[in-house]
Amino acid sequence: MELESVRQQLQSTCQHIGGHFQLEESEGELHALIIQGNHWWHLLIADLELLHHQLEGIHRYGLH
């Protein structure tokens, strides 16, 4: 998985919803935490397709 692509997708989502993210790798797994106000999402990043699907849901949340 391309780490820079993951960072770009997370950054785009955070800009859209007015949040920020933390990204870390442990034991070969990538984890992201997106924080927006009192809301947060913890994502286990297994593949880019799943990440894209998860971020689409967060984008939709940002529209409300």
PDB file of C-alpha atoms in Angstrom:
ATOM      1  CA  MET A   1       0.000   0.000   0.000  1.00  0.00           C
ATOM      2  CA  GLU A   2       1.323   3.417  -0.886  1.00  0.00           C
ATOM      3  CA  LEU A   3       1.669   5.486   2.278  1.00  0.00           C
ATOM      4  CA  GLU A   4       1.699   8.823   0.455  1.00  0.00           C
ATOM      5  CA  SER A   5      -1.609   8.000  -1.245  1.00  0.00           C
ATOM      6  CA  VAL A   6      -3.130   7.170   2.149  1.00  0.00           C
ATOM      7  CA  ARG A   7      -1.902  10.482   3.587  1.00  0.00           C
ATOM      8  CA  GLN A   8      -3.334  12.419   0.634  1.00  0.00           C
ATOM      9  CA  GLN A   9      -6.744  10.782   0.975  1.00  0.00           C
ATOM     10  CA  LEU A  10      -6.828  11.424   4.715  1.00  0.00           C
ATOM     11  CA  GLN A  11      -5.734  15.047   4.240  1.00  0.00           C
ATOM     12  CA  SER A  12      -8.431  15.624   1.617  1.00  0.00           C
ATOM     13  CA  THR A  13     -11.135  14.203   3.884  1.00  0.00           C
ATOM     14  CA  CYS A  14      -9.962  16.255   6.855  1.00  0.00           C
ATOM     15  CA  GLN A  15      -9.950  19.448   4.804  1.00  0.00           C
ATOM     16  CA  HIS A  16     -13.501  18.676   3.680  1.00  0.00           C
ATOM     17  CA  ILE A  17     -14.869  18.122   7.199  1.00  0.00           C
ATOM     18  CA  GLY A  18     -12.650  20.603   9.046  1.00  0.00           C
ATOM     19  CA  GLY A  19     -10.803  17.962  11.017  1.00  0.00           C
ATOM     20  CA  HIS A  20      -7.320  16.543  11.382  1.00  0.00           C
ATOM     21  CA  PHE A  21      -5.777  13.100  11.399  1.00  0.00           C
ATOM     22  CA  GLN A  22      -3.059  11.034  12.996  1.00  0.00           C
ATOM     23  CA  LEU A  23      -1.508   8.139  11.132  1.00  0.00           C
ATOM     24  CA  GLU A  24       0.633   5.452  12.704  1.00  0.00           C
ATOM     25  CA  GLU A  25       1.978   2.048  11.856  1.00  0.00           C
ATOM     26  CA  SER A  26       2.324  -0.715  14.400  1.00  0.00           C
ATOM     27  CA  GLU A  27       3.027  -4.390  13.910  1.00  0.00           C
ATOM     28  CA  GLY A  28       2.644  -4.044  10.148  1.00  0.00           C
ATOM     29  CA  GLU A  29      -0.805  -2.425  10.328  1.00  0.00           C
ATOM     30  CA  LEU A  30      -1.708   1.150   9.469  1.00  0.00           C
ATOM     31  CA  HIS A  31      -4.129   2.942  11.757  1.00  0.00           C
ATOM     32  CA  ALA A  32      -5.630   6.377  11.242  1.00  0.00           C
ATOM     33  CA  LEU A  33      -7.535   8.510  13.683  1.00  0.00           C
ATOM     34  CA  ILE A  34      -9.652  11.317  12.232  1.00  0.00           C
ATOM     35  CA  ILE A  35     -10.853  13.943  14.684  1.00  0.00           C
ATOM     36  CA  GLN A  36     -13.445  16.598  13.959  1.00  0.00           C
ATOM     37  CA  GLY A  37     -14.796  18.509  16.949  1.00  0.00           C
ATOM     38  CA  ASN A  38     -16.371  16.001  19.335  1.00  0.00           C
ATOM     39  CA  HIS A  39     -16.419  13.256  16.695  1.00  0.00           C
ATOM     40  CA  TRP A  40     -13.691  10.790  15.850  1.00  0.00           C
ATOM     41  CA  TRP A  41     -13.173   7.791  13.590  1.00  0.00           C
ATOM     42  CA  HIS A  42     -10.577   5.064  14.045  1.00  0.00           C
ATOM     43  CA  LEU A  43      -9.684   3.356  10.785  1.00  0.00           C
ATOM     44  CA  LEU A  44      -7.687   0.177  10.334  1.00  0.00           C
ATOM     45  CA  ILE A  45      -6.281   0.637   6.859  1.00  0.00           C
ATOM     46  CA  ALA A  46      -6.212  -2.799   5.255  1.00  0.00           C
ATOM     47  CA  ASP A  47      -6.388  -1.759   1.598  1.00  0.00           C
ATOM     48  CA  LEU A  48      -6.974   1.373  -0.452  1.00  0.00           C
ATOM     49  CA  GLU A  49     -10.418   0.310  -1.689  1.00  0.00           C
ATOM     50  CA  LEU A  50     -11.694  -0.154   1.860  1.00  0.00           C
ATOM     51  CA  LEU A  51     -10.098   3.132   2.924  1.00  0.00           C
ATOM     52  CA  HIS A  52     -11.776   4.931   0.027  1.00  0.00           C
ATOM     53  CA  HIS A  53     -15.155   3.480   1.044  1.00  0.00           C
ATOM     54  CA  GLN A  54     -14.642   4.504   4.694  1.00  0.00           C
ATOM     55  CA  LEU A  55     -13.592   8.020   3.740  1.00  0.00           C
ATOM     56  CA  GLU A  56     -16.637   8.423   1.475  1.00  0.00           C
ATOM     57  CA  GLY A  57     -18.816   7.774   4.530  1.00  0.00           C
ATOM     58  CA  ILE A  58     -16.931  10.395   6.514  1.00  0.00           C
ATOM     59  CA  HIS A  59     -17.267  12.862   3.611  1.00  0.00           C
ATOM     60  CA  ARG A  60     -21.049  12.320   3.657  1.00  0.00           C
ATOM     61  CA  TYR A  61     -21.037  12.968   7.400  1.00  0.00           C
ATOM     62  CA  GLY A  62     -19.277  16.271   6.742  1.00  0.00           C
ATOM     63  CA  LEU A  63     -22.134  17.391   4.498  1.00  0.00           C
ATOM     64  CA  HIS A  64     -24.586  17.444   7.432  1.00  0.00           C
TER      65      HIS A  64
END
